[in-house]
Amino acid sequence: MSNYLEKYRNIGIAAHIDAGKTTVTERILFYTGVSHKIGEVHEGEATMDWMEQERERGITITSAATTCTWKNHQINIIDTPGHVDFTIEVGRSLRVLDGVVAVFCGVGGVQPQSETVWRQASRYKVPRIIFVNKLDRIGADFFKVLDDVNLKLKGNAVAMQIPVGQSDEFKSIIDILKGQMALFSEEDRGLTVKWVDVPEEYKDQLQELKSKIVEKAAELDDSLAERFLNEEEISVDEIKAALRKGTIERKITLAFCGTAFKNKGVQLLLDAVTDYLPSPLDIAAVEGMVPGTDVVEQRSAKLDEPFSGLIFKLMTDPFVGSLNFIRVYSGRITSGSYVYNATKGSKERVSRLLKMHANKKEEISELRAGDIGAIVGIKDATTGDTLCDENHPIILEKIDVPPPVISTSIEPKNKSDYEKLTLSLRKMMQEDPSFHFSYDKETNQTVISGMGELHLEIIVDRLKREHKIDVAQGRLQVAFKETIQKPVEIEGKYIKQTGGRGQYGHVWLKLEPLSRGKGYEFENKIVGGSIPREFIPAVEKGLDEAKNTGVLGGYPTVDFKAVLFDGSYHDVDSSELAFKMAASMAFKSGMAQADPVLLEPIMKVEVETPEEYMGDVMGDLNSRRGRILGMDSKIGNSVITSEVPLAEMFGYATQLRSMSKGRATYSMEFECYREVSKSAQEQLLKK
């Protein structure tokens, strides 16, 4: 019954920006017959980059899903963004994928966003293979990239191919296990692959690398290990089976090569996807909690199991309304049926089911275990919600959403657009959980927050184009946070007599610092009846609201624990409002005594610069309160890795261009929140 799943591959294409992910995906669509014309990124015609903003900038902004067939295997592909501002798109795609093709630039090797993607794949336990792209570029080196992967990512990468010719002389690829060289036809853009004998000068290298592969296979399979030690012959099929097992168990990463733009290597990469990456049957059963209990249940990729699936992306379509992208883990779902949203506790009707090809839609009657598709008709859902059978409820692991690090105020130029603006921003926030917006009552401004300058730029651009709202944008601001450094015990009393019935709320709280990244915790330690049980939620609500405005600069307070351990009440005058106010007053007073400190977002910045500008670049990073982590050489350039506060990075692109006469480049990604030094804190709070 589940045999069809053996031929399923749910994969993602992921990498650092400009490594060629979308170009690889476009070639996959061409070779599998989905598209009959290759869409080029630089011409703004890539099928998977369907948004206007993507085509103009030549970058992927939103992850796009598609389905194709290769050698009787159905391959569901998600092409993910490479720019750090859209990391959430990669994270939520990896959460629902079974395998990843990690694309590396043959010149750039391991870059900052490659490390982020690799970490995310490890977090979600996703097996991966490597495709080293752009081997036709000057300075490209397949084996150096693999050394880079093993050194920086601990990837245990093993070369499965040998590139023939280097840089602009790169012309073909040798398959090490096959022992033959592939020639790619220029006439049909690589559709025809012809296998020929390996040139004499590569035969020694071929033997050496093949023996390494056999050795790796023997390490992964005990029965092969014995035969290997006895120097017995091991067949290619047996080697492949061992390598597949090792890939699925994430003990090894098989590496392939080519140049997608010149139509070489992607055809063999498709073979590798079907040969080595897992089907839904090879992945461990997904685990989840039964709602309202601590009971853990599993769901296997079988049709006879109760239906369960995870919504990993929302998209608003002008023609069909809200699209909910779902990965089905067990059972099946049919159009017209009802499903249970276990996260929200609501029942929803599925009006239509769609198979997506970028922004094109194909209506289907059902989605089965292992499928990735879209549902029309679900109203009350957000990213990370679990849909399931109402009689067998389960809540699957949610999707990690990074906190916004930068914000700006916006205001519609036309006053009549205020209501429309709120509706549009709400839709965008549903689609993109890493984007937030709020209304600042003090300044009467709408504040939007996101992962970086480009992220907010795209949001503003989409408001203008898609939603026809022209907005004026304010100055960019960093999303600071506040925390405490020492524990305090504090009393909060709210007593008000107004002639009639008064107000009485009295709490004792202990505020304790937590380690960085822990957020906020509330614990009720009231024993006996010093505060009636019905007022405890009011105390929690009071704290929840108060922590959003800290005592230093009015920033949200994080990484602390509030313990309610005592208090008192009045039989007549006590109310929820009184206890909410008492908790809020205790928090404000306690914060001031708990040695509050400002936290700021720290960015990992990697600058690649010609050596003659290295001193200037390092001096400038130091002047921005940066900390140099290391230096490396890469084809005549120096690569400087550092950590710099985001507050100091505004306008850096212009400054770097000026310092290096336009020859240096940089990339930046969010690293963590860290305490601000006393002197810097004084300066920041004065601004």
XYZ file of C-alpha atoms in Angstrom:
687
model
C 0.000 0.000 0.000
C 2.882 2.368 0.765
C 5.064 1.131 -2.117
C 4.534 4.360 -4.060
C 6.527 6.111 -1.315
C 9.719 4.240 -2.233
C 9.783 6.359 -5.409
C 9.130 9.666 -3.576
C 11.826 12.229 -2.818
C 10.985 15.409 -0.865
C 14.054 17.596 -1.273
C 15.158 21.198 -0.840
C 17.791 23.158 -2.743
C 19.615 25.347 -0.222
C 22.805 27.430 -0.106
C 24.462 30.806 0.431
C 23.204 33.655 -1.759
C 24.530 33.539 -5.338
C 25.761 29.915 -5.208
C 23.339 29.077 -8.030
C 20.422 27.314 -6.298
C 17.709 28.691 -8.558
C 19.790 27.977 -11.687
C 20.202 24.359 -10.501
C 16.415 24.117 -9.951
C 15.683 25.589 -13.398
C 17.904 22.902 -15.002
C 16.135 20.194 -12.972
C 12.751 21.414 -14.308
C 14.121 21.434 -17.870
C 15.700 17.956 -17.732
C 12.625 16.424 -16.070
C 10.327 17.887 -18.746
C 8.360 20.205 -16.430
C 9.445 23.247 -18.417
C 10.494 23.279 -22.060
C 12.497 26.475 -21.790
C 15.269 27.230 -19.318
C 14.499 30.366 -17.307
C 17.664 32.300 -16.490
C 17.987 34.253 -13.230
C 20.091 37.040 -14.797
C 17.402 37.566 -17.464
C 14.671 37.771 -14.796
C 12.860 34.744 -16.246
C 13.458 32.008 -13.650
C 10.297 29.910 -13.171
C 10.847 29.534 -9.421
C 11.574 33.249 -8.898
C 8.027 34.328 -9.762
C 7.735 37.477 -7.626
C 8.478 40.805 -9.337
C 10.954 41.700 -6.574
C 12.832 38.406 -7.129
C 13.113 38.922 -10.874
C 14.326 42.506 -10.532
C 16.979 41.712 -7.917
C 18.001 38.278 -9.238
C 17.583 36.711 -5.781
C 15.123 34.252 -4.224
C 12.916 35.824 -1.543
C 10.224 33.239 -0.926
C 10.586 29.453 -1.017
C 8.772 27.976 -4.039
C 7.535 24.380 -4.330
C 7.293 22.247 -7.464
C 7.001 18.603 -8.497
C 8.810 16.704 -11.255
C 9.552 13.113 -12.320
C 12.959 11.514 -12.973
C 13.436 7.823 -13.826
C 10.021 6.845 -12.367
C 10.672 8.803 -9.157
C 8.451 11.718 -8.082
C 10.618 14.547 -6.777
C 8.948 17.314 -4.743
C 11.357 20.264 -4.674
C 11.465 23.422 -2.568
C 13.855 26.122 -3.842
C 14.827 28.226 -0.809
C 16.298 31.756 -0.479
C 20.005 32.259 0.204
C 19.845 35.773 1.649
C 20.128 35.885 5.440
C 17.067 38.179 5.767
C 14.876 35.281 4.609
C 16.320 32.516 6.827
C 12.814 31.668 8.112
C 11.950 30.445 4.581
C 14.838 27.950 4.732
C 14.068 26.843 8.302
C 10.412 26.099 7.724
C 11.154 24.277 4.455
C 13.814 22.089 6.097
C 11.321 21.224 8.844
C 9.159 19.322 6.317
C 11.785 17.950 3.907
C 13.374 14.488 3.863
C 16.615 15.490 2.127
C 18.637 18.519 1.010
C 20.914 19.296 -1.903
C 23.402 21.779 -0.419
C 24.779 23.882 -3.282
C 28.234 25.445 -2.886
C 29.972 27.888 -5.211
C 33.145 26.311 -6.648
C 35.010 29.567 -5.906
C 33.352 30.790 -2.681
C 33.160 27.396 -0.920
C 31.617 27.499 2.554
C 30.103 30.960 3.154
C 28.179 32.329 6.178
C 24.693 31.379 4.997
C 25.980 27.897 4.009
C 26.827 27.404 7.693
C 23.363 28.598 8.779
C 21.625 26.209 6.357
C 23.880 23.347 7.475
C 23.068 24.041 11.150
C 19.343 24.146 10.406
C 19.542 20.854 8.475
C 21.391 19.265 11.409
C 18.783 20.602 13.853
C 15.949 18.983 11.891
C 18.075 15.833 11.222
C 17.843 16.195 7.439
C 20.231 14.041 5.322
C 22.067 15.953 2.602
C 24.238 15.618 -0.473
C 26.516 18.324 -1.905
C 26.571 19.884 -5.368
C 29.626 22.067 -6.037
C 28.448 24.485 -8.722
C 30.131 27.083 -10.988
C 33.211 24.933 -11.715
C 33.578 26.850 -15.004
C 34.582 30.006 -13.109
C 38.192 31.093 -12.673
C 39.505 29.970 -9.293
C 36.946 27.157 -8.879
C 38.313 24.064 -7.108
C 36.048 21.079 -6.331
C 38.398 19.348 -3.888
C 39.242 22.583 -2.030
C 35.500 23.147 -1.420
C 35.222 19.614 0.008
C 38.171 20.319 2.341
C 36.345 23.512 3.368
C 33.137 21.534 4.099
C 35.042 18.992 6.195
C 36.959 21.660 8.106
C 34.192 24.217 8.761
C 31.060 22.068 8.766
C 32.474 18.694 9.868
C 30.546 17.303 6.894
C 32.551 14.070 6.243
C 32.254 14.883 2.523
C 33.283 12.212 0.011
C 33.934 12.985 -3.671
C 31.755 10.839 -5.969
C 32.955 12.556 -9.147
C 36.091 14.082 -10.687
C 35.843 17.322 -12.695
C 37.690 17.145 -16.034
C 39.449 20.451 -16.681
C 39.540 23.434 -14.335
C 37.992 26.907 -14.387
C 37.153 28.056 -17.917
C 38.555 24.773 -19.269
C 36.090 22.637 -17.296
C 34.431 20.345 -19.847
C 33.082 17.125 -18.315
C 32.715 14.881 -15.255
C 34.008 11.421 -14.354
C 31.685 9.157 -12.350
C 34.045 7.381 -9.954
C 31.874 4.311 -9.255
C 30.877 3.913 -12.918
C 34.492 4.376 -14.011
C 33.419 6.416 -17.060
C 33.355 10.041 -18.230
C 30.122 11.870 -19.094
C 29.922 14.073 -22.177
C 27.043 16.578 -22.239
C 25.531 17.440 -25.617
C 25.758 21.138 -26.503
C 22.984 20.814 -29.122
C 20.140 19.942 -26.729
C 21.542 21.855 -23.717
C 22.759 18.743 -21.938
C 19.623 16.600 -22.337
C 21.750 13.888 -23.969
C 24.552 12.425 -21.855
C 27.073 10.123 -23.543
C 29.412 7.895 -21.521
C 32.989 7.348 -22.754
C 36.248 5.919 -21.407
C 38.210 7.906 -18.834
C 41.253 9.820 -20.231
C 44.581 8.158 -19.337
C 45.809 11.070 -17.177
C 42.842 10.645 -14.774
C 43.048 6.879 -14.259
C 45.393 6.959 -11.235
C 43.246 9.594 -9.499
C 40.136 7.542 -10.326
C 41.582 4.406 -8.679
C 42.711 6.336 -5.606
C 39.314 8.009 -5.072
C 37.389 4.783 -5.772
C 39.363 2.952 -3.085
C 38.473 5.809 -0.666
C 34.764 5.366 -1.480
C 34.971 1.577 -0.960
C 36.732 2.180 2.353
C 33.977 4.616 3.458
C 31.291 2.103 2.418
C 33.014 -0.594 4.473
C 33.044 1.722 7.513
C 29.274 2.108 7.156
C 28.383 -1.585 6.785
C 29.759 -4.373 8.995
C 29.261 -7.129 6.407
C 31.167 -5.099 3.794
C 33.905 -4.301 6.336
C 34.747 -7.994 6.724
C 34.898 -8.534 2.966
C 36.948 -5.371 2.531
C 39.523 -6.580 5.063
C 39.670 -9.948 3.272
C 40.239 -8.027 0.002
C 37.140 -9.586 -1.580
C 35.349 -7.930 -4.518
C 32.472 -5.607 -3.535
C 29.901 -4.774 -6.245
C 28.885 -1.213 -7.170
C 25.290 -1.904 -6.035
C 26.525 -2.999 -2.595
C 28.709 0.129 -2.309
C 25.735 2.334 -3.311
C 23.459 0.646 -0.750
C 26.013 1.268 2.031
C 26.526 4.903 0.960
C 22.748 5.445 0.850
C 22.410 4.031 4.359
C 25.252 6.282 5.593
C 23.682 9.354 3.938
C 20.267 8.700 5.511
C 21.906 8.207 8.930
C 23.810 11.495 8.359
C 27.201 9.843 8.848
C 28.489 10.849 5.407
C 27.877 13.554 2.785
C 28.317 12.552 -0.856
C 29.662 15.298 -3.112
C 28.883 15.891 -6.798
C 29.979 18.654 -9.151
C 29.215 20.615 -12.292
C 28.140 23.948 -13.700
C 24.377 24.397 -13.873
C 24.642 27.495 -16.077
C 26.660 25.560 -18.699
C 24.258 22.563 -18.431
C 26.787 20.106 -16.997
C 26.298 17.921 -13.954
C 22.669 18.536 -12.956
C 21.565 15.429 -14.881
C 23.889 13.281 -12.741
C 22.784 15.155 -9.614
C 19.205 13.976 -10.303
C 20.496 10.387 -10.427
C 22.186 10.993 -7.058
C 18.926 12.343 -5.552
C 17.083 9.137 -6.496
C 20.024 6.856 -5.561
C 21.073 8.296 -2.205
C 18.511 10.657 -0.640
C 15.747 9.085 1.482
C 12.130 8.373 0.624
C 9.479 9.115 3.300
C 9.725 5.413 4.245
C 13.415 5.795 5.160
C 12.727 8.586 7.658
C 11.868 7.831 11.282
C 8.190 8.174 12.214
C 7.295 11.750 13.135
C 6.587 12.389 16.831
C 4.025 14.670 18.441
C 2.120 15.325 21.647
C -1.497 14.427 22.285
C -3.159 17.834 22.996
C -3.530 18.631 26.684
C -1.340 15.716 27.819
C 2.330 14.721 28.066
C 1.688 11.610 25.930
C 4.039 11.296 22.924
C 2.656 9.553 19.838
C 4.182 8.631 16.488
C 2.840 8.814 12.948
C 4.371 6.710 10.166
C 4.221 7.391 6.431
C 1.342 4.966 5.856
C -2.068 5.456 4.267
C -3.852 3.361 6.900
C -2.582 5.580 9.760
C -4.730 8.522 11.007
C -4.219 11.684 8.959
C -1.609 14.182 10.210
C 0.183 17.042 8.503
C 2.090 20.237 9.275
C 1.306 23.653 7.783
C 4.735 25.107 7.007
C 3.877 28.160 4.896
C 0.957 30.477 4.167
C 0.510 32.489 1.006
C -2.231 34.882 -0.089
C -3.295 34.298 -3.676
C -5.326 37.029 -5.445
C -7.558 34.412 -7.133
C -8.142 31.677 -4.545
C -7.458 33.489 -1.247
C -5.319 31.928 1.486
C -3.121 28.966 0.498
C -1.861 26.723 3.300
C 1.195 24.684 2.277
C 1.181 21.316 4.041
C 3.441 18.288 4.374
C 1.301 15.182 4.927
C 3.044 12.775 7.312
C 0.413 10.027 7.599
C -2.939 8.985 6.166
C -4.645 11.025 3.479
C -6.752 14.163 3.048
C -9.417 14.651 0.359
C -11.011 17.822 -0.980
C -14.360 18.536 0.637
C -13.402 16.721 3.845
C -13.070 18.149 7.361
C -9.797 18.323 9.296
C -8.992 19.189 12.888
C -6.483 21.957 13.689
C -4.991 20.464 16.887
C -2.915 23.598 17.594
C -5.939 25.921 17.570
C -8.532 23.321 18.679
C -10.824 24.110 15.711
C -12.446 22.123 12.902
C -11.968 23.309 9.306
C -13.324 22.300 5.910
C -10.916 21.620 3.037
C -12.555 23.177 -0.015
C -9.793 22.438 -2.564
C -6.399 20.730 -2.758
C -3.629 21.937 -5.063
C -0.270 20.734 -6.301
C 1.994 23.750 -6.702
C 4.488 24.583 -9.429
C 6.005 27.891 -8.225
C 2.939 30.204 -8.482
C 1.023 27.931 -10.894
C -1.608 25.574 -9.478
C -2.943 22.153 -10.436
C -6.140 20.973 -8.721
C -6.028 17.443 -7.257
C -8.535 15.292 -5.367
C -6.312 14.098 -2.503
C -2.957 14.455 -0.765
C -1.404 11.270 0.635
C 1.300 10.485 3.190
C 4.604 11.873 1.858
C 2.949 14.548 -0.310
C 3.615 18.287 -0.221
C 0.728 20.420 -1.475
C -1.553 23.345 -0.691
C -5.009 23.570 0.893
C -7.626 26.194 0.060
C -10.363 26.946 2.579
C -8.523 26.814 5.918
C -9.296 30.122 7.655
C -7.840 30.005 11.159
C -4.305 28.653 10.645
C -0.751 29.920 11.096
C 2.696 28.584 10.218
C 3.533 25.542 12.353
C -0.071 24.417 12.996
C -0.842 20.675 12.929
C -3.841 19.414 10.966
C -5.023 15.915 11.863
C -7.874 13.445 12.284
C -10.256 14.769 14.975
C -10.551 11.291 16.536
C -6.743 10.909 16.768
C -5.432 14.415 17.640
C -1.696 15.122 17.691
C 0.451 18.283 17.789
C 3.724 17.978 15.829
C 6.892 19.920 16.682
C 6.498 23.584 15.785
C 8.771 25.606 13.526
C 11.478 27.817 15.061
C 10.956 31.494 14.228
C 13.925 33.867 14.701
C 13.206 37.194 16.493
C 13.127 40.407 14.386
C 16.281 42.513 14.802
C 15.444 45.725 12.975
C 12.410 47.981 12.712
C 11.174 51.126 11.013
C 8.059 53.272 11.166
C 5.744 53.565 8.166
C 2.805 55.823 7.453
C 0.410 55.773 4.483
C 0.701 58.930 2.380
C -3.047 58.790 1.810
C -4.905 58.991 5.165
C -7.770 56.849 3.793
C -5.353 53.888 3.487
C -4.882 53.380 7.264
C -7.403 50.541 7.550
C -6.182 48.932 4.321
C -2.584 49.124 5.628
C -3.440 47.179 8.802
C -5.220 44.441 6.788
C -2.296 44.149 4.342
C 0.306 43.966 7.127
C -1.775 41.321 8.914
C -1.791 39.205 5.731
C 1.983 39.585 5.353
C 2.551 38.636 8.993
C 0.509 35.466 8.436
C 2.665 34.583 5.431
C 5.970 35.465 7.105
C 6.246 34.767 10.878
C 9.640 36.544 11.068
C 7.877 39.809 10.139
C 6.029 41.701 12.914
C 4.103 44.960 13.055
C 2.637 47.003 15.891
C 1.027 50.367 16.478
C 2.931 52.801 18.720
C 0.290 54.826 20.619
C 2.842 57.382 21.842
C 3.967 58.403 18.355
C 0.787 57.321 16.473
C 2.959 55.358 14.042
C 2.853 51.843 12.632
C 6.163 50.062 13.334
C 7.269 47.129 11.131
C 10.043 44.759 12.267
C 12.042 42.157 10.372
C 15.334 40.326 9.862
C 17.275 43.033 8.018
C 17.218 46.102 5.785
C 16.409 44.086 2.636
C 13.571 42.271 4.409
C 11.870 45.579 5.305
C 12.631 47.021 1.870
C 10.772 44.090 0.259
C 7.820 44.521 2.660
C 7.493 48.229 1.756
C 7.864 47.408 -1.953
C 5.118 44.756 -1.730
C 2.804 47.224 0.018
C 3.218 49.595 -2.914
C 2.915 47.027 -5.724
C 0.631 44.255 -4.495
C -1.560 46.210 -2.083
C -1.429 49.606 -3.860
C -0.557 51.487 -0.643
C 2.058 54.226 -0.949
C 3.871 54.616 2.394
C 6.441 56.973 3.842
C 9.215 55.188 5.748
C 10.977 56.429 8.886
C 14.522 55.868 10.154
C 15.665 52.261 10.673
C 15.912 51.251 14.324
C 17.550 48.286 16.032
C 15.379 45.894 18.065
C 17.089 46.249 21.453
C 15.949 44.192 24.446
C 16.412 44.481 28.202
C 17.203 41.919 30.885
C 18.180 41.714 34.562
C 21.488 40.629 36.078
C 20.610 39.797 39.697
C 17.636 38.204 41.504
C 15.318 40.409 43.573
C 12.229 39.933 45.726
C 9.681 42.676 45.348
C 6.238 43.626 46.645
C 3.468 45.074 44.493
C 0.375 46.647 46.050
C -2.554 48.230 44.273
C -5.080 49.703 46.727
C -7.708 52.200 45.669
C -10.687 53.468 47.670
C -13.250 55.504 45.791
C -16.151 55.677 48.201
C -17.938 52.580 46.866
C -16.284 49.264 46.209
C -12.488 49.696 46.114
C -9.619 47.834 44.435
C -7.174 45.593 46.299
C -4.339 43.511 44.848
C -1.190 42.491 46.664
C 1.647 40.252 45.321
C 5.171 39.220 46.241
C 7.355 38.345 43.251
C 10.863 37.036 42.781
C 12.581 38.078 39.538
C 15.502 35.847 38.508
C 17.848 36.182 35.498
C 17.881 33.316 32.957
C 20.594 32.334 30.495
C 20.633 34.118 27.134
C 17.931 33.037 24.689
C 15.618 31.490 27.333
C 12.948 34.178 26.939
C 10.455 34.520 29.782
C 9.073 32.059 32.343
C 6.327 32.421 34.944
C 6.006 30.151 37.972
C 3.233 30.097 40.542
C 4.473 29.022 43.996
C 1.436 30.124 45.981
C 0.681 27.498 48.599
C -2.597 27.756 50.499
C -4.988 30.631 49.903
C -2.900 33.810 50.163
C -4.103 34.611 46.612
C -7.220 32.812 45.279
C -6.589 30.635 42.223
C -8.868 32.696 39.955
C -6.566 35.757 40.302
C -3.337 33.956 39.269
C -3.996 34.363 35.470
C -4.475 38.119 36.098
C -1.037 38.290 37.758
C 0.472 36.452 34.789
C -1.286 38.759 32.332
C -0.056 41.835 34.208
C 3.534 40.589 33.974
C 3.100 39.606 30.348
C 2.043 43.134 29.408
C 4.540 44.922 31.683
C 7.564 43.025 30.345
C 6.987 44.519 26.883
C 8.166 47.908 28.183
C 11.431 47.779 30.134
C 12.738 50.464 32.501
C 15.863 51.488 30.554
C 14.625 52.433 27.115
C 11.143 50.956 27.002
C 12.350 47.836 25.163
C 10.900 44.309 25.729
C 12.385 42.464 28.728
C 13.648 38.912 28.113
C 15.654 36.085 29.690
C 14.119 36.286 33.151
C 11.833 34.238 35.364
C 9.037 35.669 37.504
C 8.024 33.591 40.545
C 4.810 34.475 42.382
C 5.332 33.234 45.950
C 3.067 35.270 48.238
C 0.462 38.003 48.493
C -2.898 38.812 50.035
C -6.450 39.633 48.973
C -9.611 41.336 50.189
C -12.924 39.464 50.224
C -14.825 42.344 48.610
C -12.329 44.693 46.952
C -10.007 42.223 45.187
C -10.452 41.888 41.408
C -8.569 40.660 38.353
C -7.747 44.261 37.410
C -6.285 44.961 40.872
C -3.982 41.913 40.746
C -2.984 42.719 37.174
C -2.000 46.249 38.257
C -0.177 44.948 41.374
C 1.908 42.538 39.234
C 2.745 45.317 36.776
C 3.833 47.669 39.585
C 5.963 44.940 41.208
C 7.662 44.217 37.879
C 8.545 47.873 37.218
C 9.890 48.334 40.720
C 11.793 45.025 40.682
C 13.373 45.682 37.281
C 14.900 48.938 38.517
C 16.523 47.112 41.472
C 17.660 44.003 39.546
C 20.601 45.697 37.780
C 18.909 46.030 34.343
C 21.068 45.950 31.229
C 20.478 46.556 27.527
C 20.810 43.652 25.053
C 21.587 44.265 21.398
C 21.568 42.038 18.292
C 25.077 40.953 17.273
C 25.706 40.116 13.626
C 28.258 37.734 12.195
C 29.962 39.743 9.447
C 32.238 38.210 6.824
C 34.173 40.602 4.581
C 36.101 39.457 1.506
C 38.613 42.100 0.479
C 41.809 42.441 -1.568
C 44.784 42.214 0.807
C 45.841 45.839 0.319
C 42.610 47.042 2.009
C 42.690 44.516 4.848
C 44.097 46.967 7.436
C 41.475 49.622 6.622
C 38.622 47.091 6.763
C 39.769 45.698 10.126
C 40.244 49.185 11.557
C 36.743 50.150 10.453
C 35.200 46.998 11.975
C 36.986 47.710 15.270
C 35.666 51.272 15.267
C 32.144 49.811 14.988
C 32.620 47.928 18.279
C 33.415 44.830 16.239
C 35.353 41.798 17.411
C 37.604 40.074 14.846
C 37.145 36.280 15.045
C 39.546 35.157 12.351
C 41.154 35.664 8.957
C 41.496 33.388 5.958
C 42.872 33.600 2.422
C 40.760 32.887 -0.637
C 42.199 33.265 -4.152
C 44.258 36.406 -3.553
C 41.697 37.921 -1.204
C 41.507 38.043 2.568
C 38.350 36.893 4.333
C 37.762 38.583 7.697
C 35.188 37.050 10.040
C 33.897 39.254 12.849
C 31.022 39.947 15.211
C 29.601 43.477 15.097
C 26.557 45.057 16.804
C 23.767 45.664 14.274
C 23.405 49.243 15.564
C 26.858 50.006 14.093
C 26.249 48.416 10.664
C 23.917 50.967 9.063
C 25.496 52.403 5.934
C 28.282 49.813 5.971
C 27.849 48.833 2.300
C 28.609 52.405 1.150
C 31.580 52.732 3.524
C 33.072 49.393 2.405
C 32.704 50.305 -1.272
C 34.441 53.610 -0.622
C 37.315 51.994 1.365
C 38.013 49.278 -1.216
C 37.201 51.169 -4.425
C 34.252 48.815 -4.900
C 36.342 45.622 -4.759
C 35.349 44.252 -1.326
C 32.107 42.394 -0.568
C 30.458 41.410 2.694
C 27.697 39.233 4.092
C 25.974 39.556 7.426
C 23.705 37.303 9.509
C 22.137 37.431 12.958
C 24.265 35.647 15.573
C 22.799 36.328 19.039
C 21.709 38.954 21.567
C 24.476 40.179 23.875
C 24.834 42.637 26.753
C 25.863 46.172 25.866
C 28.847 47.625 27.732
C 28.090 50.420 30.224
C 29.707 53.148 28.103
C 27.973 51.995 24.905
C 24.671 51.678 26.787
C 24.871 55.316 27.916
C 25.531 56.435 24.341
C 22.679 54.337 22.910
C 20.142 55.519 25.488
C 21.044 59.175 24.766
C 20.094 58.828 21.082
